[in-house]
GROMACS .gro file of C-alpha atoms in nm:
model
  461
    1MET     CA    1   0.000   0.000   0.000
    2THR     CA    2   0.129   0.344  -0.091
    3ASP     CA    3   0.077   0.554   0.222
    4THR     CA    4   0.055   0.931   0.196
    5THR     CA    5  -0.003   0.968   0.574
    6PRO     CA    6   0.287   1.141   0.743
    7ILE     CA    7  -0.260  -1.741   4.571
    8PRO     CA    8  -0.303  -2.025   4.819
    9THR     CA    9  -0.365  -2.389   4.712
   10THR     CA   10  -0.690  -2.582   4.748
   11PRO     CA   11  -0.784  -2.945   4.819
   12VAL     CA   12  -0.788  -3.201   4.539
   13PRO     CA   13  -1.134  -3.168   4.376
   14THR     CA   14  -1.370  -3.459   4.429
   15GLU     CA   15  -1.728  -3.350   4.370
   16ALA     CA   16  -1.852  -3.378   4.012
   17VAL     CA   17  -2.036  -3.096   3.838
   18PRO     CA   18  -2.372  -3.209   3.694
   19SER     CA   19  -2.459  -3.140   3.334
   20THR     CA   20  -2.697  -2.863   3.437
   21SER     CA   21  -2.547  -2.536   3.557
   22LEU     CA   22  -2.495  -2.478   3.927
   23PRO     CA   23  -2.643  -2.173   4.098
   24SER     CA   24  -2.396  -1.896   4.159
   25VAL     CA   25  -2.304  -1.823   4.520
   26PRO     CA   26  -2.157  -1.507   4.673
   27VAL     CA   27  -1.777  -1.515   4.670
   28SER     CA   28  -1.530  -1.301   4.859
   29PHE     CA   29  -1.215  -1.167   4.694
   30VAL     CA   30  -0.890  -1.354   4.747
   31PRO     CA   31  -0.591  -1.225   4.548
   32ARG     CA   32  -0.439  -1.501   4.334
   33ARG     CA   33  -0.128  -1.543   4.123
   34ILE     CA   34  -0.223  -1.587   3.756
   35ALA     CA   35  -0.015  -1.676   3.452
   36VAL     CA   36  -0.168  -1.582   3.116
   37PHE     CA   37  -0.029  -1.749   2.803
   38GLY     CA   38  -0.080  -1.528   2.499
   39ALA     CA   39  -0.055  -1.149   2.476
   40GLY     CA   40  -0.303  -1.103   2.193
   41TYR     CA   41  -0.645  -0.938   2.218
   42ILE     CA   42  -0.786  -1.195   2.458
   43GLY     CA   43  -0.478  -1.266   2.668
   44LEU     CA   44  -0.379  -0.905   2.719
   45VAL     CA   45  -0.731  -0.794   2.809
   46THR     CA   46  -0.768  -1.095   3.042
   47GLY     CA   47  -0.438  -1.025   3.216
   48ALA     CA   48  -0.495  -0.652   3.253
   49CYS     CA   49  -0.849  -0.694   3.382
   50PHE     CA   50  -0.749  -0.961   3.636
   51ALA     CA   51  -0.472  -0.729   3.757
   52ASP     CA   52  -0.728  -0.451   3.787
   53LEU     CA   53  -0.940  -0.680   4.004
   54GLY     CA   54  -0.643  -0.714   4.239
   55HIS     CA   55  -0.469  -1.033   4.126
   56ARG     CA   56  -0.098  -1.058   4.049
   57VAL     CA   57  -0.057  -1.147   3.680
   58VAL     CA   58   0.229  -1.252   3.454
   59VAL     CA   59   0.155  -1.249   3.080
   60ARG     CA   60   0.376  -1.472   2.865
   61ASP     CA   61   0.412  -1.455   2.487
   62ILE     CA   62   0.651  -1.604   2.231
   63LEU     CA   63   0.710  -1.281   2.035
   64PRO     CA   64   1.005  -1.080   2.173
   65GLU     CA   65   0.898  -0.761   1.998
   66ARG     CA   66   0.555  -0.780   2.159
   67ILE     CA   67   0.695  -0.834   2.508
   68ASP     CA   68   0.948  -0.552   2.458
   69LEU     CA   69   0.667  -0.321   2.353
   70LEU     CA   70   0.456  -0.410   2.657
   71ARG     CA   71   0.748  -0.368   2.894
   72SER     CA   72   0.804  -0.020   2.753
   73GLY     CA   73   0.445   0.073   2.829
   74ASP     CA   74   0.303   0.045   2.477
   75VAL     CA   75   0.018  -0.176   2.356
   76PRO     CA   76   0.068  -0.373   2.031
   77PHE     CA   77  -0.287  -0.305   1.909
   78PHE     CA   78  -0.563  -0.053   1.966
   79GLU     CA   79  -0.827  -0.134   2.225
   80PRO     CA   80  -1.002   0.153   2.406
   81GLY     CA   81  -0.902   0.178   2.773
   82LEU     CA   82  -0.652  -0.108   2.764
   83GLY     CA   83  -0.338   0.106   2.772
   84ASP     CA   84  -0.463   0.299   3.074
   85LEU     CA   85  -0.556  -0.026   3.248
   86ILE     CA   86  -0.208  -0.169   3.197
   87LEU     CA   87  -0.043   0.149   3.320
   88ARG     CA   88  -0.265   0.168   3.627
   89ASN     CA   89  -0.180  -0.189   3.727
   90LYS     CA   90   0.191  -0.199   3.642
   91GLU     CA   91   0.278  -0.308   3.998
   92ARG     CA   92   0.064  -0.621   3.961
   93LEU     CA   93   0.116  -0.691   3.590
   94SER     CA   94   0.436  -0.810   3.424
   95PHE     CA   95   0.538  -0.960   3.090
   96THR     CA   96   0.782  -1.235   2.998
   97LEU     CA   97   0.904  -1.471   2.727
   98ASP     CA   98   1.007  -1.733   2.982
   99VAL     CA   99   0.764  -2.017   3.061
  100ARG     CA  100   0.927  -2.093   3.396
  101GLU     CA  101   0.913  -1.730   3.501
  102ALA     CA  102   0.544  -1.714   3.414
  103VAL     CA  103   0.451  -2.035   3.596
  104ARG     CA  104   0.698  -2.023   3.883
  105ASP     CA  105   0.458  -1.874   4.140
  106ALA     CA  106   0.131  -1.917   3.953
  107GLU     CA  107  -0.171  -2.087   4.105
  108VAL     CA  108  -0.364  -2.086   3.779
  109VAL     CA  109  -0.266  -2.077   3.412
  110TYR     CA  110  -0.496  -1.911   3.159
  111VAL     CA  111  -0.455  -2.032   2.801
  112CYS     CA  112  -0.540  -1.743   2.568
  113VAL     CA  113  -0.356  -1.842   2.250
  114ASP     CA  114  -0.482  -1.830   1.892
  115THR     CA  115  -0.669  -2.126   1.745
  116PRO     CA  116  -0.672  -2.034   1.373
  117PRO     CA  117  -0.851  -2.249   1.115
  118THR     CA  118  -0.667  -2.523   0.932
  119ALA     CA  119  -0.717  -2.611   0.565
  120SER     CA  120  -1.004  -2.840   0.668
  121GLY     CA  121  -1.177  -2.568   0.869
  122ASP     CA  122  -1.093  -2.734   1.200
  123ALA     CA  123  -0.933  -2.528   1.474
  124ASP     CA  124  -0.554  -2.544   1.487
  125LEU     CA  125  -0.482  -2.638   1.850
  126SER     CA  126  -0.104  -2.652   1.815
  127ARG     CA  127  -0.056  -2.345   2.034
  128VAL     CA  128  -0.284  -2.489   2.303
  129TRP     CA  129  -0.083  -2.813   2.304
  130ALA     CA  130   0.241  -2.615   2.320
  131VAL     CA  131   0.121  -2.457   2.646
  132VAL     CA  132   0.012  -2.793   2.789
  133GLU     CA  133   0.349  -2.943   2.697
  134ALA     CA  134   0.531  -2.653   2.862
  135LEU     CA  135   0.343  -2.711   3.187
  136LYS     CA  136   0.450  -3.074   3.226
  137ASP     CA  137   0.775  -2.991   3.403
  138THR     CA  138   0.667  -2.667   3.570
  139ALA     CA  139   0.315  -2.707   3.704
  140ALA     CA  140   0.338  -2.937   4.005
  141HIS     CA  141   0.198  -2.665   4.233
  142LEU     CA  142  -0.084  -2.541   4.007
  143VAL     CA  143  -0.447  -2.549   4.116
  144ALA     CA  144  -0.604  -2.518   3.770
  145VAL     CA  145  -0.546  -2.480   3.397
  146VAL     CA  146  -0.812  -2.261   3.238
  147VAL     CA  147  -0.864  -2.248   2.861
  148LYS     CA  148  -1.013  -1.923   2.736
  149SER     CA  149  -0.918  -1.987   2.372
  150THR     CA  150  -1.202  -2.100   2.147
  151VAL     CA  151  -1.166  -2.476   2.101
  152PRO     CA  152  -1.380  -2.762   1.963
  153VAL     CA  153  -1.605  -2.953   2.199
  154GLY     CA  154  -1.403  -3.243   2.337
  155THR     CA  155  -1.077  -3.051   2.372
  156GLY     CA  156  -1.117  -3.045   2.749
  157ASP     CA  157  -1.122  -3.425   2.766
  158ARG     CA  158  -0.801  -3.441   2.565
  159VAL     CA  159  -0.626  -3.179   2.778
  160ARG     CA  160  -0.744  -3.353   3.094
  161ALA     CA  161  -0.592  -3.679   2.968
  162ALA     CA  162  -0.264  -3.504   2.881
  163LEU     CA  163  -0.243  -3.351   3.229
  164ASP     CA  164  -0.309  -3.688   3.388
  165GLU     CA  165  -0.041  -3.855   3.173
  166ALA     CA  166   0.203  -3.587   3.292
  167GLY     CA  167   0.130  -3.671   3.655
  168LEU     CA  168  -0.077  -3.357   3.708
  169HIS     CA  169  -0.389  -3.534   3.838
  170HIS     CA  170  -0.423  -3.271   4.111
  171VAL     CA  171  -0.451  -2.983   3.860
  172GLY     CA  172  -0.812  -2.896   3.780
  173TYR     CA  173  -0.922  -2.819   3.425
  174VAL     CA  174  -1.169  -2.545   3.331
  175SER     CA  175  -1.321  -2.415   3.009
  176ASN     CA  176  -1.384  -2.042   3.053
  177PRO     CA  177  -1.467  -1.903   2.706
  178GLU     CA  178  -1.439  -1.533   2.636
  179PHE     CA  179  -1.723  -1.315   2.512
  180THR     CA  180  -1.546  -0.984   2.464
  181ALA     CA  181  -1.590  -0.774   2.151
  182GLU     CA  182  -1.309  -0.566   2.005
  183GLY     CA  183  -1.368  -0.200   2.079
  184SER     CA  184  -1.541  -0.276   2.410
  185ALA     CA  185  -1.331  -0.566   2.543
  186VAL     CA  186  -1.237  -0.413   2.878
  187ASP     CA  187  -1.595  -0.326   2.964
  188ASP     CA  188  -1.715  -0.665   2.836
  189PHE     CA  189  -1.473  -0.841   3.071
  190LEU     CA  190  -1.553  -0.633   3.380
  191ARG     CA  191  -1.929  -0.605   3.315
  192PRO     CA  192  -2.015  -0.919   3.118
  193ASP     CA  193  -2.352  -1.060   3.018
  194ARG     CA  194  -2.228  -1.382   3.179
  195VAL     CA  195  -1.915  -1.563   3.290
  196VAL     CA  196  -1.921  -1.926   3.175
  197ILE     CA  197  -1.719  -2.175   3.379
  198GLY     CA  198  -1.708  -2.537   3.263
  199ALA     CA  199  -1.542  -2.786   3.498
  200SER     CA  200  -1.555  -3.156   3.578
  201ASP     CA  201  -1.573  -3.090   3.953
  202GLU     CA  202  -1.741  -2.828   4.166
  203THR     CA  203  -1.436  -2.746   4.380
  204THR     CA  204  -1.233  -2.624   4.081
  205ALA     CA  205  -1.535  -2.447   3.935
  206ARG     CA  206  -1.592  -2.253   4.256
  207TRP     CA  207  -1.221  -2.174   4.286
  208VAL     CA  208  -1.216  -2.019   3.937
  209GLU     CA  209  -1.544  -1.840   4.011
  210GLY     CA  210  -1.361  -1.671   4.297
  211LEU     CA  211  -1.120  -1.511   4.049
  212TYR     CA  212  -1.412  -1.307   3.917
  213ALA     CA  213  -1.508  -1.156   4.252
  214GLY     CA  214  -1.562  -0.789   4.169
  215VAL     CA  215  -1.687  -0.856   3.817
  216ASP     CA  216  -2.036  -0.720   3.759
  217GLY     CA  217  -2.211  -1.010   3.587
  218PRO     CA  218  -2.375  -1.349   3.650
  219VAL     CA  219  -2.169  -1.669   3.659
  220GLU     CA  220  -2.288  -1.984   3.481
  221ILE     CA  221  -2.121  -2.305   3.604
  222MET     CA  222  -2.160  -2.616   3.393
  223ASP     CA  223  -1.975  -2.916   3.249
  224VAL     CA  224  -1.673  -2.866   3.025
  225ALA     CA  225  -1.831  -2.979   2.695
  226SER     CA  226  -2.129  -2.746   2.739
  227ALA     CA  227  -1.900  -2.450   2.812
  228GLU     CA  228  -1.699  -2.524   2.498
  229MET     CA  229  -2.021  -2.534   2.294
  230VAL     CA  230  -2.160  -2.210   2.441
  231LYS     CA  231  -1.889  -2.004   2.273
  232LEU     CA  232  -1.932  -2.163   1.931
  233ALA     CA  233  -2.312  -2.154   1.949
  234SER     CA  234  -2.319  -1.789   2.057
  235ASN     CA  235  -2.103  -1.670   1.769
  236ALA     CA  236  -2.284  -1.889   1.516
  237LEU     CA  237  -2.621  -1.746   1.624
  238LEU     CA  238  -2.495  -1.387   1.601
  239ALA     CA  239  -2.349  -1.458   1.258
  240THR     CA  240  -2.685  -1.606   1.155
  241LYS     CA  241  -2.872  -1.291   1.263
  242ILE     CA  242  -2.635  -1.075   1.058
  243THR     CA  243  -2.670  -1.298   0.754
  244PHE     CA  244  -3.047  -1.318   0.787
  245ILE     CA  245  -3.092  -0.941   0.788
  246ASN     CA  246  -2.859  -0.914   0.488
  247GLU     CA  247  -3.076  -1.164   0.300
  248ILE     CA  248  -3.386  -0.964   0.390
  249ALA     CA  249  -3.204  -0.651   0.268
  250THR     CA  250  -3.148  -0.814  -0.071
  251VAL     CA  251  -3.519  -0.888  -0.099
  252CYS     CA  252  -3.594  -0.530   0.005
  253GLU     CA  253  -3.378  -0.398  -0.279
  254ALA     CA  254  -3.575  -0.612  -0.524
  255THR     CA  255  -3.919  -0.517  -0.391
  256GLY     CA  256  -3.884  -0.153  -0.292
  257ALA     CA  257  -3.905  -0.208   0.083
  258ASP     CA  258  -3.669  -0.018   0.315
  259ILE     CA  259  -3.452  -0.244   0.532
  260GLU     CA  260  -3.406   0.028   0.794
  261HIS     CA  261  -3.782   0.043   0.857
  262VAL     CA  262  -3.811  -0.334   0.846
  263ALA     CA  263  -3.522  -0.403   1.085
  264ARG     CA  264  -3.634  -0.137   1.332
  265ALA     CA  265  -3.986  -0.278   1.355
  266VAL     CA  266  -3.866  -0.639   1.370
  267GLY     CA  267  -3.621  -0.549   1.646
  268ARG     CA  268  -3.898  -0.410   1.866
  269ASP     CA  269  -4.030  -0.764   1.910
  270HIS     CA  270  -3.906  -0.859   2.259
  271ARG     CA  271  -3.856  -1.216   2.140
  272LEU     CA  272  -3.607  -1.102   1.877
  273GLY     CA  273  -3.441  -0.780   1.996
  274PRO     CA  274  -3.270  -0.511   1.788
  275HIS     CA  275  -2.910  -0.631   1.818
  276PHE     CA  276  -2.720  -0.755   1.511
  277LEU     CA  277  -3.000  -0.653   1.275
  278ASN     CA  278  -2.794  -0.394   1.086
  279ALA     CA  279  -2.772  -0.474   0.716
  280GLY     CA  280  -2.430  -0.424   0.562
  281LEU     CA  281  -2.134  -0.579   0.388
  282GLY     CA  282  -2.118  -0.886   0.610
  283TYR     CA  283  -1.940  -0.983   0.928
  284GLY     CA  284  -1.564  -1.008   0.969
  285GLY     CA  285  -1.304  -1.007   1.244
  286SER     CA  286  -1.124  -1.283   1.427
  287CYS     CA  287  -1.426  -1.463   1.575
  288PHE     CA  288  -1.740  -1.495   1.364
  289PRO     CA  289  -1.579  -1.628   1.043
  290LYS     CA  290  -1.339  -1.860   1.223
  291ASP     CA  291  -1.584  -1.991   1.480
  292SER     CA  292  -1.862  -2.048   1.226
  293ARG     CA  293  -1.629  -2.254   1.010
  294ALA     CA  294  -1.497  -2.442   1.313
  295LEU     CA  295  -1.848  -2.534   1.425
  296ARG     CA  296  -1.938  -2.644   1.073
  297ALA     CA  297  -1.622  -2.856   1.056
  298MET     CA  298  -1.692  -3.007   1.398
  299ALA     CA  299  -2.047  -3.095   1.292
  300SER     CA  300  -1.922  -3.245   0.964
  301ASN     CA  301  -1.662  -3.450   1.148
  302SER     CA  302  -1.948  -3.589   1.358
  303GLY     CA  303  -2.137  -3.690   1.044
  304TYR     CA  304  -2.385  -3.402   1.052
  305PRO     CA  305  -2.400  -3.154   0.762
  306PHE     CA  306  -2.487  -2.824   0.934
  307GLN     CA  307  -2.687  -2.689   0.641
  308LEU     CA  308  -2.803  -2.368   0.808
  309LEU     CA  309  -2.446  -2.275   0.898
  310ASN     CA  310  -2.332  -2.363   0.545
  311ALA     CA  311  -2.579  -2.107   0.411
  312VAL     CA  312  -2.475  -1.844   0.667
  313ILE     CA  313  -2.110  -1.874   0.567
  314GLU     CA  314  -2.186  -1.875   0.193
  315VAL     CA  315  -2.412  -1.569   0.208
  316ASN     CA  316  -2.161  -1.375   0.416
  317GLU     CA  317  -1.881  -1.449   0.171
  318LEU     CA  318  -2.098  -1.323  -0.116
  319GLN     CA  319  -2.209  -1.002   0.055
  320PRO     CA  320  -1.909  -0.779  -0.031
  321ARG     CA  321  -1.902  -0.924  -0.383
  322ARG     CA  322  -2.264  -0.817  -0.431
  323ALA     CA  323  -2.157  -0.461  -0.355
  324ILE     CA  324  -1.901  -0.477  -0.636
  325GLN     CA  325  -2.162  -0.600  -0.882
  326ARG     CA  326  -2.399  -0.319  -0.789
  327LEU     CA  327  -2.122  -0.063  -0.831
  328LYS     CA  328  -2.020  -0.214  -1.164
  329SER     CA  329  -2.376  -0.202  -1.290
  330GLU     CA  330  -2.424   0.159  -1.184
  331LEU     CA  331  -2.098   0.277  -1.346
  332GLY     CA  332  -2.124   0.058  -1.654
  333GLY     CA  333  -1.796  -0.112  -1.573
  334LEU     CA  334  -1.501  -0.058  -1.338
  335ARG     CA  335  -1.198  -0.069  -1.566
  336GLY     CA  336  -1.013   0.260  -1.546
  337ARG     CA  337  -1.236   0.390  -1.269
  338ARG     CA  338  -1.102   0.530  -0.944
  339VAL     CA  339  -1.286   0.399  -0.636
  340ALA     CA  340  -1.229   0.521  -0.280
  341LEU     CA  341  -1.274   0.286   0.015
  342LEU     CA  342  -1.378   0.468   0.331
  343GLY     CA  343  -1.285   0.247   0.625
  344LEU     CA  344  -1.073  -0.066   0.614
  345THR     CA  345  -1.106  -0.236   0.955
  346PHE     CA  346  -1.377  -0.496   1.006
  347LYS     CA  347  -1.556  -0.264   1.252
  348PRO     CA  348  -1.503   0.082   1.403
  349GLY     CA  349  -1.317   0.123   1.730
  350THR     CA  350  -1.039  -0.120   1.638
  351ASP     CA  351  -0.736  -0.146   1.412
  352ASP     CA  352  -0.808  -0.512   1.334
  353MET     CA  353  -0.804  -0.607   0.966
  354ARG     CA  354  -0.871  -0.979   1.008
  355GLU     CA  355  -1.143  -1.106   0.769
  356ALA     CA  356  -1.238  -0.745   0.693
  357PRO     CA  357  -1.477  -0.707   0.396
  358SER     CA  358  -1.251  -0.427   0.269
  359ALA     CA  359  -0.992  -0.684   0.159
  360VAL     CA  360  -1.243  -0.866  -0.063
  361ILE     CA  361  -1.375  -0.538  -0.202
  362ALA     CA  362  -1.028  -0.400  -0.277
  363SER     CA  363  -0.920  -0.727  -0.439
  364ARG     CA  364  -1.227  -0.741  -0.662
  365LEU     CA  365  -1.194  -0.375  -0.764
  366LEU     CA  366  -0.833  -0.426  -0.863
  367ALA     CA  367  -0.923  -0.745  -1.051
  368GLU     CA  368  -1.185  -0.546  -1.246
  369GLY     CA  369  -0.919  -0.293  -1.348
  370ALA     CA  370  -1.009  -0.014  -1.107
  371GLU     CA  371  -0.770   0.214  -0.920
  372VAL     CA  372  -0.828   0.201  -0.543
  373THR     CA  373  -0.769   0.476  -0.289
  374CYS     CA  374  -0.828   0.429   0.085
  375TRP     CA  375  -0.888   0.608   0.413
  376ASP     CA  376  -0.907   0.470   0.765
  377PRO     CA  377  -0.814   0.638   1.095
  378MET     CA  378  -0.678   0.324   1.266
  379ALA     CA  379  -0.611   0.040   1.021
  380ARG     CA  380  -0.261  -0.100   0.979
  381PRO     CA  381  -0.284  -0.336   0.680
  382ALA     CA  382   0.018  -0.549   0.605
  383PRO     CA  383   0.221  -0.452   0.296
  384VAL     CA  384   0.073  -0.734   0.088
  385GLU     CA  385  -0.192  -0.756  -0.181
  386PRO     CA  386  -0.441  -0.609  -0.223
  387TRP     CA  387  -0.305  -0.325  -0.008
  388SER     CA  388   0.028  -0.304  -0.192
  389SER     CA  389  -0.165  -0.190  -0.499
  390THR     CA  390  -0.378   0.075  -0.328
  391THR     CA  391  -0.306   0.429  -0.216
  392ARG     CA  392  -0.378   0.533   0.143
  393HIS     CA  393  -0.472   0.892   0.222
  394PRO     CA  394  -0.467   1.077   0.557
  395ASP     CA  395  -0.817   1.220   0.524
  396VAL     CA  396  -1.145   1.157   0.349
  397PRO     CA  397  -1.137   1.453   0.105
  398SER     CA  398  -0.800   1.352  -0.041
  399ALA     CA  399  -0.911   0.988  -0.071
  400LEU     CA  400  -1.218   1.105  -0.266
  401SER     CA  401  -1.030   1.342  -0.497
  402ARG     CA  402  -1.112   1.266  -0.864
  403ALA     CA  403  -1.285   0.941  -0.763
  404ASP     CA  404  -1.561   0.791  -0.979
  405ALA     CA  405  -1.723   0.626  -0.677
  406ALA     CA  406  -1.676   0.569  -0.306
  407VAL     CA  407  -1.766   0.272  -0.087
  408LEU     CA  408  -1.831   0.333   0.281
  409VAL     CA  409  -1.695   0.007   0.426
  410THR     CA  410  -1.656   0.078   0.798
  411GLU     CA  411  -1.900   0.296   0.992
  412TRP     CA  412  -1.643   0.523   1.152
  413PRO     CA  413  -1.826   0.812   1.326
  414GLU     CA  414  -1.591   1.062   1.160
  415LEU     CA  415  -1.770   0.994   0.832
  416VAL     CA  416  -2.091   1.149   0.963
  417ASP     CA  417  -1.914   1.484   0.998
  418VAL     CA  418  -1.762   1.495   0.649
  419ASP     CA  419  -1.859   1.796   0.437
  420TRP     CA  420  -2.024   1.581   0.174
  421SER     CA  421  -2.119   1.872  -0.052
  422ALA     CA  422  -1.754   1.968  -0.080
  423ALA     CA  423  -1.663   1.600  -0.122
  424ALA     CA  424  -1.904   1.566  -0.415
  425ARG     CA  425  -1.734   1.855  -0.592
  426ARG     CA  426  -1.394   1.684  -0.555
  427MET     CA  427  -1.515   1.365  -0.724
  428ARG     CA  428  -1.539   1.299  -1.097
  429THR     CA  429  -1.864   1.113  -1.036
  430PRO     CA  430  -2.033   1.177  -0.700
  431LEU     CA  431  -2.150   0.821  -0.640
  432LEU     CA  432  -2.148   0.667  -0.292
  433LEU     CA  433  -2.228   0.309  -0.195
  434ASP     CA  434  -2.298   0.326   0.178
  435GLY     CA  435  -2.220  -0.031   0.283
  436ARG     CA  436  -2.327   0.030   0.644
  437ASN     CA  437  -2.632   0.255   0.594
  438LEU     CA  438  -2.457   0.516   0.808
  439LEU     CA  439  -2.567   0.830   0.624
  440GLU     CA  440  -2.906   0.986   0.556
  441PRO     CA  441  -3.022   0.932   0.197
  442ALA     CA  442  -3.196   1.270   0.167
  443ALA     CA  443  -2.891   1.455   0.296
  444MET     CA  444  -2.665   1.276   0.050
  445LEU     CA  445  -2.897   1.364  -0.239
  446ASP     CA  446  -2.891   1.728  -0.129
  447ALA     CA  447  -2.512   1.709  -0.121
  448GLY     CA  448  -2.513   1.609  -0.487
  449PHE     CA  449  -2.459   1.233  -0.462
  450THR     CA  450  -2.614   0.936  -0.626
  451TYR     CA  451  -2.668   0.735  -0.311
  452MET     CA  452  -2.663   0.356  -0.293
  453SER     CA  453  -2.709   0.164   0.031
  454VAL     CA  454  -2.791  -0.187   0.154
  455GLY     CA  455  -3.154  -0.294   0.146
  456ARG     CA  456  -3.286   0.030  -0.005
  457ALA     CA  457  -3.340   0.151  -0.358
  458THR     CA  458  -3.066   0.356  -0.524
  459ARG     CA  459  -3.141   0.728  -0.515
  460HIS     CA  460  -3.016   0.925  -0.813
  461ARG     CA  461  -2.927   1.291  -0.790
   0.00000   0.00000   0.00000
């Protein structure tokens, strides 16, 4: 991309947890010593938030540059409030590359490593197994190993067996999936909808529940397999809601209905709710695409073709491509056209580019022979295609200069305040495809634009 921008121990657990969840009980705060493996989005937020609750935390990662950055007081990615949280708790929060240093005094190890998809769609658990292997010679004094990474159902049984084979029968195992969203991760951790704790015995479950004393949210205690499934099922259902409203939007475009009116009225039904009913260019990020594919692969491996999830994934992959076809039809072709992408990250409030629709859109525009310019206030795309063949600008007006069309990809709030009348005069063809339905159609017409959106008829100037 061309860039023009300048801890005490507990007894051996004995009481089994039934398959139904246990009622939560009041717990008092006891400061513990926690080792967190993985300094990515989940691990760093987990470590910082536990330190803020009063625990002593060591975060371990395998990347020297990341640990050096954290030791210097910087955060390797953007997450609102996280930097302040780390700074405020620097006396209780440290960072290391050394496994033994991380585990030396720890009572509990949190596994927060990546589980990316393999070629088959299954989760790659190699990083999880690397942590388990590292604990074999260092974890004799541990109370529990807690996996927060998203893993297939059944992983807990395999980890439990590995711990037993290593002579760590006394170490409890817990599945404690995360439900934090990028852009609000700190608040999601400290004020969650729920904390899910899956364990094979009640003693370990209650011990881990005690770590969350001070967190403002209900605790659900259940068996390990159910906890593992909760995470996958939650993300699959949210992905399904997004895909469903995008399908309805397509029908709205064909029939003259307005998806904004439809979604608002549908969302007022208390059985359905308004959340995740915003039509757009499809979901992205590190969770929904990966977890949907992992659940589909897990179902297929069990002999069940998850047809609904197949459709969800297929529709979502087509959504940004539909936008290109609409743009191509409106312009009569894209070869030789200059198209500006406004927003690159998969959502506002983050610098995360993983599975962002912008990558598909940029790739397709370039393949059609278009020139692509970009603007985003936070994104840090790698210097690879398609970004190597695009031009990044420091502000919206310069990105729009002499453009034949613009695509609003990410609903950054700054875009609401753009002087769109002036922007229209800078463009060769004032055409905007609002992929997030962020702007008001009437206002864009008044500004001189032909305005396209998702689930509504195109409005010509």
